[in-house]
Coordinates of C-alpha atoms and ligand atoms in Angstrom, one line a residue:
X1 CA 5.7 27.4 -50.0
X2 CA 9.5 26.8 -48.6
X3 CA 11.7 25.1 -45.6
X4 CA 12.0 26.2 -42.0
X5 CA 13.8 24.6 -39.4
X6 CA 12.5 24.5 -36.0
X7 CA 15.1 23.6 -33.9
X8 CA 13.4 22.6 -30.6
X9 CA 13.9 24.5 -27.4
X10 CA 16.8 23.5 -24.6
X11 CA 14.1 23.1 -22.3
X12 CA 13.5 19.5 -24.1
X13 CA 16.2 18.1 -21.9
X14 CA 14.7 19.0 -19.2
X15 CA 11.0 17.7 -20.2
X16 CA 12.9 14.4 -20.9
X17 CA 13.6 14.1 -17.4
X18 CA 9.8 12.7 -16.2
X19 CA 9.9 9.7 -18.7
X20 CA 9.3 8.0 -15.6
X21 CA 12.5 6.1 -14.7
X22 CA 12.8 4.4 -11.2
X23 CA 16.5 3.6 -10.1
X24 CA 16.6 0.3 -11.2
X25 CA 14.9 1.1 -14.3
X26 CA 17.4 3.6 -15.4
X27 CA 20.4 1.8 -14.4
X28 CA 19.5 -1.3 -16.0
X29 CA 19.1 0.9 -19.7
X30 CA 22.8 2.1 -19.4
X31 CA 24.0 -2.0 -19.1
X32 CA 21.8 -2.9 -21.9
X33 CA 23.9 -0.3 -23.7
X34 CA 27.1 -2.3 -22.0
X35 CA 25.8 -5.8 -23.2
X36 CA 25.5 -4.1 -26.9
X37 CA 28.5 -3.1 -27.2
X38 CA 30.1 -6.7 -25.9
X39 CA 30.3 -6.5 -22.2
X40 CA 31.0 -9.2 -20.1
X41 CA 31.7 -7.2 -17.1
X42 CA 29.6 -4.2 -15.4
X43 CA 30.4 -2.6 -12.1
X44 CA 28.0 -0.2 -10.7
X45 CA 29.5 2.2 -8.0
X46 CA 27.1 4.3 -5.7
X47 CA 28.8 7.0 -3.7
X48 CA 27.7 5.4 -0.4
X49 CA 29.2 8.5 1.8
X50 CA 28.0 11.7 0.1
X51 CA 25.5 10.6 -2.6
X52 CA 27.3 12.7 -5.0
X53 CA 27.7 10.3 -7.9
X54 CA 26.7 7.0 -9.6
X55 CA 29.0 5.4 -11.8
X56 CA 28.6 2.4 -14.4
X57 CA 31.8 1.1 -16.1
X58 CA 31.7 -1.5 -18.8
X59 CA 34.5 -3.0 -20.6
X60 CA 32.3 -3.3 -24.1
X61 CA 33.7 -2.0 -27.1
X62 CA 34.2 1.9 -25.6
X63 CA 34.0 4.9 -28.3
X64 CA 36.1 6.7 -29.8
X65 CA 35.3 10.7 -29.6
X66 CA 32.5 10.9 -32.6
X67 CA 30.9 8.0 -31.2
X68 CA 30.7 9.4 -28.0
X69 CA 29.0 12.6 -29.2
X70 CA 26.7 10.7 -31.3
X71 CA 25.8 8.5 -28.1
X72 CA 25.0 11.8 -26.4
X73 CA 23.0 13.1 -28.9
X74 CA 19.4 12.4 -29.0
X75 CA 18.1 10.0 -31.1
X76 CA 21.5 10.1 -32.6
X77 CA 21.8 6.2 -33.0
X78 CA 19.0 5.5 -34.3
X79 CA 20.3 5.2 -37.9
X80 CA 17.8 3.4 -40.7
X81 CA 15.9 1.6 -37.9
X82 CA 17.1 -1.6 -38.3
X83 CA 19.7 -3.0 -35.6
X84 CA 21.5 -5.6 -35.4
X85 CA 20.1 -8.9 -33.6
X86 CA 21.3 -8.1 -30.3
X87 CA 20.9 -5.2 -29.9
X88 CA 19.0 -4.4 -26.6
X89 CA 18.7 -0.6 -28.0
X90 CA 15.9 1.2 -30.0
X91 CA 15.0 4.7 -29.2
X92 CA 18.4 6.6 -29.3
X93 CA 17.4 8.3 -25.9
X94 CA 17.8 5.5 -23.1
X95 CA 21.9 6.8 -22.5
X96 CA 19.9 10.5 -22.1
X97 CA 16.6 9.7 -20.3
X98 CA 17.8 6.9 -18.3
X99 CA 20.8 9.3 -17.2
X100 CA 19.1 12.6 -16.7
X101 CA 16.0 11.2 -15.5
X102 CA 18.3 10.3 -12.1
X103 CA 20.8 13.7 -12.1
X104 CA 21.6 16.7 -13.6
X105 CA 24.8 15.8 -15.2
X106 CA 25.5 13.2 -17.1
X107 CA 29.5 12.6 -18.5
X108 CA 30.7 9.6 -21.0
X109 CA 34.1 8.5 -20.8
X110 CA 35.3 6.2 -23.4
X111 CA 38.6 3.8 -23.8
X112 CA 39.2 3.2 -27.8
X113 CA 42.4 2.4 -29.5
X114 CA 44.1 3.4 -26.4
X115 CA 42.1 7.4 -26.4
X116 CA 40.5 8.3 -23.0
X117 CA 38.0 10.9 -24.5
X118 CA 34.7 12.6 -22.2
X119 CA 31.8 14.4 -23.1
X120 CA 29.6 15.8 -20.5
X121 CA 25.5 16.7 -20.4
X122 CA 25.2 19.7 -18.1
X123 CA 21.5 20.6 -17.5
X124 CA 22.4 23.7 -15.8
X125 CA 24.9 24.7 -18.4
X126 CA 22.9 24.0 -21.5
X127 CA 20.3 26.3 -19.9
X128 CA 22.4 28.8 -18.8
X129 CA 23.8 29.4 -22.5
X130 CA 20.5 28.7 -24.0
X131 CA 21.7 26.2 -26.6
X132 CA 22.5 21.9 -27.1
X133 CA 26.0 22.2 -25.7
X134 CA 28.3 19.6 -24.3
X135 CA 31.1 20.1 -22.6
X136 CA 34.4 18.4 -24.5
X137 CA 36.4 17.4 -20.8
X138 CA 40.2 18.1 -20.7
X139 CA 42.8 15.8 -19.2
X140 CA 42.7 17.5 -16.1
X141 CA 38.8 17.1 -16.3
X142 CA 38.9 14.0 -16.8
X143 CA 41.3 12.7 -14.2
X144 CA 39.0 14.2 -11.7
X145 CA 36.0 11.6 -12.7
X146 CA 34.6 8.9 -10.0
X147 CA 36.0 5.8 -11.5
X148 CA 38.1 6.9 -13.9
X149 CA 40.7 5.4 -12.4
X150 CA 39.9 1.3 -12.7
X151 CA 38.6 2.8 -16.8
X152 CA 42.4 3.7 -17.5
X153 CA 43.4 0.2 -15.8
X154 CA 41.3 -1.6 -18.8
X155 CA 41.9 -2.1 -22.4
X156 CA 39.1 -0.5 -23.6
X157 CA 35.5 0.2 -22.3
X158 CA 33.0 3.0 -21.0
X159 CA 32.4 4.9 -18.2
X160 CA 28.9 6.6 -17.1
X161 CA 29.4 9.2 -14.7
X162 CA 26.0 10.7 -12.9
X163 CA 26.2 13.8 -10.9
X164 CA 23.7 15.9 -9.1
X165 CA 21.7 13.2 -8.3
X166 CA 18.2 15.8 -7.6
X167 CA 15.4 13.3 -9.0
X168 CA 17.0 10.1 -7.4
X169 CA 17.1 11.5 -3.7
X170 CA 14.9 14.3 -4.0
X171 CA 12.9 14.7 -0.6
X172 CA 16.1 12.4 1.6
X173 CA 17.1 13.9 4.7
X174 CA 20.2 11.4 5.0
X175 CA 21.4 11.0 1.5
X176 CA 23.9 8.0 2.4
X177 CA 21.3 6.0 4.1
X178 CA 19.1 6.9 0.7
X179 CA 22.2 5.9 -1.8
X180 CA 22.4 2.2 0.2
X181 CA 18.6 1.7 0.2
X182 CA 19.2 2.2 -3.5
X183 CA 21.5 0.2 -4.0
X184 CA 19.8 -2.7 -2.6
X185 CA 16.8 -2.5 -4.7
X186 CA 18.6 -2.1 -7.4
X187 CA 20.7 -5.7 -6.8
X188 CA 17.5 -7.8 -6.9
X189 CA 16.3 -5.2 -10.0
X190 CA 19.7 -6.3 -11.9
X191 CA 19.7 -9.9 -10.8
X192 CA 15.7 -10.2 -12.5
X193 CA 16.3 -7.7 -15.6
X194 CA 19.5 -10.1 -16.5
X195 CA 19.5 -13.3 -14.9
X196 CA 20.0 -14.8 -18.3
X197 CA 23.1 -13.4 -18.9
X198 CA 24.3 -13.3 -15.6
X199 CA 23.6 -17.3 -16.3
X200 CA 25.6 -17.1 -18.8
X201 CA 22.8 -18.5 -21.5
X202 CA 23.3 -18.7 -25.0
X203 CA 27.1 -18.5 -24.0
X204 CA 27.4 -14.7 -23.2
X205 CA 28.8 -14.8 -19.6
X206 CA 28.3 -11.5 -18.0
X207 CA 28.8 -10.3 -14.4
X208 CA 27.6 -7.5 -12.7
X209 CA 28.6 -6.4 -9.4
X210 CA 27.6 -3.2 -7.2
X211 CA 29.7 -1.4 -5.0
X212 CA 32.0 -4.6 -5.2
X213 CA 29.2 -7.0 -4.7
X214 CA 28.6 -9.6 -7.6
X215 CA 24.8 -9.7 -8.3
X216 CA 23.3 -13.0 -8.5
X217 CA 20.8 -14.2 -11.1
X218 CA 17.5 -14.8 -9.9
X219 CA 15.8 -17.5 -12.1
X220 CA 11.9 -16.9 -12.2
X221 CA 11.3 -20.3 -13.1
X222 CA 13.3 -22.3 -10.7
X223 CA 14.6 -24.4 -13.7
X224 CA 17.0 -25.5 -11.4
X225 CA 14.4 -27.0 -8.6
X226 CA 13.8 -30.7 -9.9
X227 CA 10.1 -30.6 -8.9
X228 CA 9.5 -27.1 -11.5
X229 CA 7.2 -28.4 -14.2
X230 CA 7.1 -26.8 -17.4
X231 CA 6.0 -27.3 -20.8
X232 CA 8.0 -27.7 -24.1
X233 CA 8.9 -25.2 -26.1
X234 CA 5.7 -23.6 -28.3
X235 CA 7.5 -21.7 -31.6
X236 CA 4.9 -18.7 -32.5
X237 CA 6.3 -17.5 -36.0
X238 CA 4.7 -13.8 -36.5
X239 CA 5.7 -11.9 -39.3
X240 CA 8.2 -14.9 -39.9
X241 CA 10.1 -14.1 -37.2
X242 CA 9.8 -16.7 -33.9
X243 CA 8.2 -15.7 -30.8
X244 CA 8.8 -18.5 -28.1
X245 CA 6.4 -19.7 -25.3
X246 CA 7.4 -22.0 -22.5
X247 CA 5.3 -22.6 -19.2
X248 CA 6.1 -23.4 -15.8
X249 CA 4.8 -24.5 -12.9
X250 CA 7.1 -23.5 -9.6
X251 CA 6.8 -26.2 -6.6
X252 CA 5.2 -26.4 -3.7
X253 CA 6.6 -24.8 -1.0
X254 CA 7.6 -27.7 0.7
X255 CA 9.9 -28.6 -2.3
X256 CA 11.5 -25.2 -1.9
X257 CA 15.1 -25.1 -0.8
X258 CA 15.6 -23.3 2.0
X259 CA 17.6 -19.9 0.2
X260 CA 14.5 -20.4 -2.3
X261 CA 12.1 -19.6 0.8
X262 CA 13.8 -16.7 1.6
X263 CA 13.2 -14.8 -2.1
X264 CA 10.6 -12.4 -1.4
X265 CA 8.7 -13.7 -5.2
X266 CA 8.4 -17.4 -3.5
X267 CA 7.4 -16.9 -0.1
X268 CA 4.6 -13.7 0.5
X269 CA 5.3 -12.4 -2.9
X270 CA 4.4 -15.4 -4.9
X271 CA 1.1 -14.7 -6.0
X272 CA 2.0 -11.3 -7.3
X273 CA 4.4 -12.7 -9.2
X274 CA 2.5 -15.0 -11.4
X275 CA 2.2 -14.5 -14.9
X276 CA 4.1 -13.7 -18.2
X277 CA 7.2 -13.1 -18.2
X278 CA 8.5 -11.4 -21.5
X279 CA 11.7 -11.1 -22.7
X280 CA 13.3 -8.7 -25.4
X281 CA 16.6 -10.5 -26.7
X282 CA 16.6 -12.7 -23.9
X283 CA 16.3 -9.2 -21.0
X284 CA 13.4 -8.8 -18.9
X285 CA 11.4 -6.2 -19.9
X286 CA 7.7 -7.1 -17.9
X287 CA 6.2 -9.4 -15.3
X288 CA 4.2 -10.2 -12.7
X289 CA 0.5 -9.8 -15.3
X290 CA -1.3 -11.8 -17.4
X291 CA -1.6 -9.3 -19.5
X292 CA -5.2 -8.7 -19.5
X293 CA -6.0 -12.2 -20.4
X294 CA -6.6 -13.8 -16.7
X295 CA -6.8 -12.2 -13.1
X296 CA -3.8 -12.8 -11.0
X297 CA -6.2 -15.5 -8.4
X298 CA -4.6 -17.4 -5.7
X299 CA -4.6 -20.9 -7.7
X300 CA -2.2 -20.0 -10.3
X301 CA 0.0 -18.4 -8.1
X302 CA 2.4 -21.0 -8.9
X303 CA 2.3 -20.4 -12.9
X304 CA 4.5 -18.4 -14.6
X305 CA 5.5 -17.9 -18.6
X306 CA 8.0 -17.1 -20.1
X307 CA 7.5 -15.0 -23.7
X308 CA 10.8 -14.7 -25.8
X309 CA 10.6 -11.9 -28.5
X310 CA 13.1 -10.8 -31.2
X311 CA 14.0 -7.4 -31.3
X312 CA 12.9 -6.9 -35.3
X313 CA 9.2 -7.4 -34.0
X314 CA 9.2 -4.0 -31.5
X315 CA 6.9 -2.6 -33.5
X316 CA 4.3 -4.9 -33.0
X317 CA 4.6 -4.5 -28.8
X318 CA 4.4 -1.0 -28.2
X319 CA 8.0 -1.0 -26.3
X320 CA 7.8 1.9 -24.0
X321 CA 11.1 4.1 -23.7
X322 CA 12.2 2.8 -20.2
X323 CA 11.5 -0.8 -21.7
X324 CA 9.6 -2.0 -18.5
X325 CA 6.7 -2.0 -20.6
X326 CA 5.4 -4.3 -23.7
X327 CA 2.0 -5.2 -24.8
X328 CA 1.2 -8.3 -26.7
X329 CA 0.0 -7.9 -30.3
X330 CA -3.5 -9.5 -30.8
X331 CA -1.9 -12.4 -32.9
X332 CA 0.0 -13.5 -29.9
X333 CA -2.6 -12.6 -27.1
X334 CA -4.9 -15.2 -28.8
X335 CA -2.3 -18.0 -28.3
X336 CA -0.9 -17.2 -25.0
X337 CA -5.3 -17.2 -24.1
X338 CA -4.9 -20.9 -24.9
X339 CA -1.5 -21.4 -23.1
X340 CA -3.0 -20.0 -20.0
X341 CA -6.1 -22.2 -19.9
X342 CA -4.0 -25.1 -19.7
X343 CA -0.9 -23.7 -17.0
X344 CA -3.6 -22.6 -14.6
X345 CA -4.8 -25.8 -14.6
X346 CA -1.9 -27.7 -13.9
X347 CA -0.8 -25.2 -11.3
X348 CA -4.6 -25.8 -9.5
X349 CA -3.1 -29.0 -9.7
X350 CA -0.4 -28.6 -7.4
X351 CA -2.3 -26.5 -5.0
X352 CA -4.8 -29.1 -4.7
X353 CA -2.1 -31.6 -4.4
X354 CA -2.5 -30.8 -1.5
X355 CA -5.8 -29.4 -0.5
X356 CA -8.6 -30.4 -2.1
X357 CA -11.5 -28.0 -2.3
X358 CA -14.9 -28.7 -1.3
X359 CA -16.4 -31.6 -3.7
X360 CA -19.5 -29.5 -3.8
X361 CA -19.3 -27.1 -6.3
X362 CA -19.7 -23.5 -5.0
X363 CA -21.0 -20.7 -7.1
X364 CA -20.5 -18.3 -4.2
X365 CA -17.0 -16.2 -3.0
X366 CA -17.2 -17.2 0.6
X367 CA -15.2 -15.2 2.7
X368 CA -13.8 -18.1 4.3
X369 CA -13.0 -21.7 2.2
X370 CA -12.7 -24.9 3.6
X371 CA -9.4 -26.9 2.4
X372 CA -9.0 -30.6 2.8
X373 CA -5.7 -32.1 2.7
X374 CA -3.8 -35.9 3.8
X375 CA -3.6 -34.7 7.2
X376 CA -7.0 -33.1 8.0
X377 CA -8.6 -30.1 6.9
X378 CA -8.2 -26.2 7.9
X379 CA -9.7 -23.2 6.9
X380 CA -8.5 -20.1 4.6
X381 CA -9.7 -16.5 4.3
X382 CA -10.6 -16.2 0.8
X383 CA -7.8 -14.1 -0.6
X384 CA -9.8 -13.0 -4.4
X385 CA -12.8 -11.7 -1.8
X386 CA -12.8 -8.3 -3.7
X387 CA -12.8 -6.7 0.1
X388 CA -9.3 -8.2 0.7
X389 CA -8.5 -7.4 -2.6
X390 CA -9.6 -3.8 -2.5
X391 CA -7.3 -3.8 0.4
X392 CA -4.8 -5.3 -1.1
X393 CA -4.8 -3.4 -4.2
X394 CA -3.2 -0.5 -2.4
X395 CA -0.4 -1.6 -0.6
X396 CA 3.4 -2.7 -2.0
X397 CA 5.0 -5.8 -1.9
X398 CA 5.7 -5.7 2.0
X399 CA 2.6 -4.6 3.3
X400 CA 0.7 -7.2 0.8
X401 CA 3.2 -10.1 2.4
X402 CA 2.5 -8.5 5.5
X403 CA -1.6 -9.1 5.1
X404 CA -1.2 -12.1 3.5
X405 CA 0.6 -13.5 6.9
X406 CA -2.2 -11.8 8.8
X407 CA -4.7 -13.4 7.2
X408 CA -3.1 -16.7 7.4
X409 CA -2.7 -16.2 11.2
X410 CA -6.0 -15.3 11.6
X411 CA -7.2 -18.5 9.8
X412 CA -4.7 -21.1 11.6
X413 CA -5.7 -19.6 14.9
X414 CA -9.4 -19.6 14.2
X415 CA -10.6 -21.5 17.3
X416 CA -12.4 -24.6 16.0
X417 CA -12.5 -26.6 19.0
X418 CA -14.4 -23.9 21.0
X419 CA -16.8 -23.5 18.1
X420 CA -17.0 -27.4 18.1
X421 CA -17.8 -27.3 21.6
X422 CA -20.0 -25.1 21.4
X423 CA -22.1 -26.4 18.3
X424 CA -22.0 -29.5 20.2
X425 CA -24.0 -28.1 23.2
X426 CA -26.4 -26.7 20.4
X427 CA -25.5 -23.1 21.7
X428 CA -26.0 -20.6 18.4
X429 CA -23.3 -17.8 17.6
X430 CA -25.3 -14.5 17.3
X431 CA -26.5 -14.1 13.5
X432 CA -24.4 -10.9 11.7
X433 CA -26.9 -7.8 10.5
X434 CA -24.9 -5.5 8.3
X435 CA -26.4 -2.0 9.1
X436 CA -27.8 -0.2 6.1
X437 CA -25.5 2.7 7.0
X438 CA -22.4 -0.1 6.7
X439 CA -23.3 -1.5 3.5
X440 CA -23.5 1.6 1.7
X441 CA -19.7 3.0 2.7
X442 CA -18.6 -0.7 2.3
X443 CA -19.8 -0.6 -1.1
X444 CA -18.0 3.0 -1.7
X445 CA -15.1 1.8 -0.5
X446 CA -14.8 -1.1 -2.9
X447 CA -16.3 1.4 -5.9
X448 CA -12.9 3.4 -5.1
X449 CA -11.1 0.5 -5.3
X450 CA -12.0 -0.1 -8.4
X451 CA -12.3 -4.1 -7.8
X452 CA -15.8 -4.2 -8.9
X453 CA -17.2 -3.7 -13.0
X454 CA -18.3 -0.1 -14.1
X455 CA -21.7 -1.0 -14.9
X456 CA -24.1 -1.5 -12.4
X457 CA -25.7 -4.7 -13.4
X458 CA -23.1 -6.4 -13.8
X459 CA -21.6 -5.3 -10.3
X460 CA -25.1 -6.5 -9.1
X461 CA -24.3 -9.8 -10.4
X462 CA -21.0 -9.9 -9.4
X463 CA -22.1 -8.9 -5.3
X464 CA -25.2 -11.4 -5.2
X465 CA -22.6 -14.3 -5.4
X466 CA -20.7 -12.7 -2.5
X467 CA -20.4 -12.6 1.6
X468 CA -21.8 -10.8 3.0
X469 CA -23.5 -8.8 0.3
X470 CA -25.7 -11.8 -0.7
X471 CA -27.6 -11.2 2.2
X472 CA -28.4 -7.7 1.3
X473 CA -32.2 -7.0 -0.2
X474 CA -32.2 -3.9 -1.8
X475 CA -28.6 -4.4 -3.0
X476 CA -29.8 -3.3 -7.1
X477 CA -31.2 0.2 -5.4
X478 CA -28.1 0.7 -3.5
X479 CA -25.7 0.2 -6.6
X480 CA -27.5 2.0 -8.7
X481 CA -26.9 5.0 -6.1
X482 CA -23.2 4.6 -5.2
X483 CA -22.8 3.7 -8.8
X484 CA -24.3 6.9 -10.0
X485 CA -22.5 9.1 -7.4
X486 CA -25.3 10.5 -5.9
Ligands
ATP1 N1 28.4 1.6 -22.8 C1 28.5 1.8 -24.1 N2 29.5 1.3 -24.9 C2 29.5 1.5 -26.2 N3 28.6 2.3 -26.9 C3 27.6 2.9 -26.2 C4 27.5 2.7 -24.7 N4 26.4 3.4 -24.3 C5 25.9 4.0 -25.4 N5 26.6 3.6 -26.5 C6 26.3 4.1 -27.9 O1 25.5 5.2 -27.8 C7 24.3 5.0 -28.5 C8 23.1 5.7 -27.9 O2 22.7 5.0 -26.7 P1 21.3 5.1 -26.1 O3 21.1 4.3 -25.0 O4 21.0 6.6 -25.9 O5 20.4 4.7 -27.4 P2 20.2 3.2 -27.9 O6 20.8 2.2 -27.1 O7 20.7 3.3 -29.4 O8 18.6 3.1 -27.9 P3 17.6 3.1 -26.6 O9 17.1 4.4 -26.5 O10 16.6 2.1 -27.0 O11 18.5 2.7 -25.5 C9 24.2 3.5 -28.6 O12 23.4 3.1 -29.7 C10 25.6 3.1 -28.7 O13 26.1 3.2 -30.0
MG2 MG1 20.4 2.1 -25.0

């Protein structure tokens, strides 16, 4: 038996391009490298004429030129595996993914002990000669960079340069227009990921801007808004090391200021933003689920959690590379079960604050609800009515807010009086037949959805309780046939 090596093909760069990065995603990898390496300013530069480069200069530590090749090689940080405690970093490969994942070049330029030193990823190049070359830049090279010139103004820092920018506007007719619409999303995406810092919490102040523009934290939790609930503190140790739990409840909308109304996670947005938020050294790395444990439903809209975890328990969360990704350990899923029984109640509280639901109690999902509140009562479409949430399912953020409105139009302009009037002169509103025809591609369409369990009984169960399908007779035969795929 002996050795070999088996050097892997060039053509791994390129695989490592469809890790899946968004925009956002990608640019917020390169400042967690910034925030590593002492950062406390970041600013992001978009060529907003031609599209032909993104830029990302930090004034962290910098590199000197070894460091800079072993930041461009893959996995070459990643050491003995153990980092220090804030370190946002753990693959090796978030500088190469995040980059290439966006263009086809990638260049580091680094400020150290007064040396301006650049190394460049080429895709084309490294496929062209068939081997894991970088380019070493030259003065000249150098000089020519996007940026460069506010890098050589600073002590000391780190310049990302991306070039060829194929994935990030591939299919845009007018790139500008593109570059800007990026841009945008990427502000709120920065003022999420690090709205901690950018608070300045824990006493590392850190500011952002792009294309000039400061970004401005977005809290989650309101912490700021007097009327935000939240509980103490819950200290999880696992492994020893502390996991931390807190739990808010976000006003009413009435106790919203009125730049609070306008964030798109507040007004239509708010119910898809429930749930945990968890945080890796104190940087947002998932929200907007409960994480298996609960369905997003419309009375703990108002609830949200936020999950602090140290970076020595990654192991336990299966951290994807892109770190937008982290599933609870079963230790942990157990307690947050509990912490989520008694948030959603206190945010049902607020809700029905203000409306109270029908004293009777209700096994069935009405399409409509009746709300009683101090000054009267009104009715609701019921938003969890698995037909408006096979609808829902579908659509982004806008169209969803979008619906949402609809459907409270709809219900606010439902014409009671003439109804009243009507039930008053005991006229009788034509009775609804669903047509057997009807039922059937109704219940297809909510199959597709996938808004309804996999076995047939229990999707049986599930319809009886629900408009209009609890009026349906041979509902068990039908499932059983859609079910089947027949
Ligand atoms: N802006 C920067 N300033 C200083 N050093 C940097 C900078 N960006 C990258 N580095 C160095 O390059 C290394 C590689 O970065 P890269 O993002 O590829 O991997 P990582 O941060 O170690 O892990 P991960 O894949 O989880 O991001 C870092 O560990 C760091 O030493
Ligand atoms: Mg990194």
């Amino acid at each position: 038996m002996r050795d070999e090596e088996l050097v892997p093909g060039v053509e791994l760069l390129t695989s490592m391009r469809s890790v899946g990065y968004d925009f956002g995603a990608a640019v917020a990898d390169l400042i967690d490298n910034s925030i590593t390496a002492g950062a406390t300013e970041v600013a992001v530069v978009g060529d907003p004429i031609e599209a032909s480069y993104v830029t990302v200069l930090d004034n962290g530590a910098g590199m000197d030129e070894q460091s800079i090749r072993q930041a461009l090689r893959l996995a070459g940080s990643v050491g003995d595996g153990t980092r220090a405690e804030d370190d946002l970093g753990r693959f090796g490969l978030g500088l190469k993914t995040a980059s290439l994942s966006q263009g086809r070049q990638l260049t580091v330029a680094s400020l150290h002990d007064g040396a301006l030193k650049a190394l460049q990823w080429d895709i084309d190049h490294v496929r062209e000669t068939g081997r894991w070359t970088v380019r070493v830049l030259g003065e000249a090279d150098i000089a020519e960079l996007p940026s460069i010139d506010a890098l050589e103004s600073m002590d000391q820092g780190t310049l990302v340069v991306w070039r060829q920018l194929d994935v990030m506007l591939a299919g845009e007719v007018d790139l500008s227009k593109a570059m800007v619409a990026h841009l945008t999303a990427l502000r709120h995406h920065l003022a999420l990921t690090f709205h901690r810092f950018l608070e300045g919490e824990g006493g590392r102040p850190l500011a952002i801007t792009v294309n000039g523009v400061a970004v401005q934290p977005v809290d989650p939790f309101l912490t700021r808004n007097r009327a935000t609930q939240s509980s103490p503190t819950e200290l999880i140790r696992i492994e020893g090391l502390p996991v931390e739990i807190k739990a808010f409840t976000l006003p009413h909308v009435s106790k919203l200021t009125a730049t609070e109304r306008r964030r798109p996670d507040l007004g239509a947005g708010m119910r898809e933003a429930q749930g945990f938020y968890i945080y890796r050294n104190k940087r947002l790395i998932s929200h907007g689920t409960w994480a298996g444990l609960a369905r997003r439903a419309e009375l703990s809209k108002q609830s949200r959690v936020r999950v602090d975890f140290p970076n020595a328990l990654d192991h336990l969360w299966r951290l994807d590379i892109k770190k937008s990704r982290a599933e609870a350990p079963a230790v942990l899923k157990r307690r947050l079960a509990d912490v989520m029984t008694s948030i959603t109640g206190s945010s049902e509280r607020v809700h029905t604050f203000r409306a109270r639901k029908d004293p009777q109690l209700d096994p069935m999902q009405r399409l409509w609800s009746r709300q009683n509140g101090r000054d009267g009562y009104w009715y609701e479409v019921n938003l969890s009515h698995p037909s408006v949430r096979a609808l829902a399912e579908d659509l982004d953020e806008a169209q969803r807010g979008l619906l949402n409105d609809l459907l409270e139009d709809l219900a606010g302009g439902f014409p009671v009086e003439d109804l009243y009037a009507s039930v008053a002169k005991s006229e009788h509103p034509k009775p609804i037949h669903l047509d057997p025809d009807a039922v059937d591609e109704r219940l297809t369409a909510l199959r597709a959805a996938a808004v309804l369990p996999d076995e047939p009984k229990a999707a049986v169960m599930a319809l009886k309780n629900i408009e209009p399908f609890d009026s349906v007779e041979d509902l068990e035969d039908r499932i059983a046939k859609i079910w089947s795929g027949s």
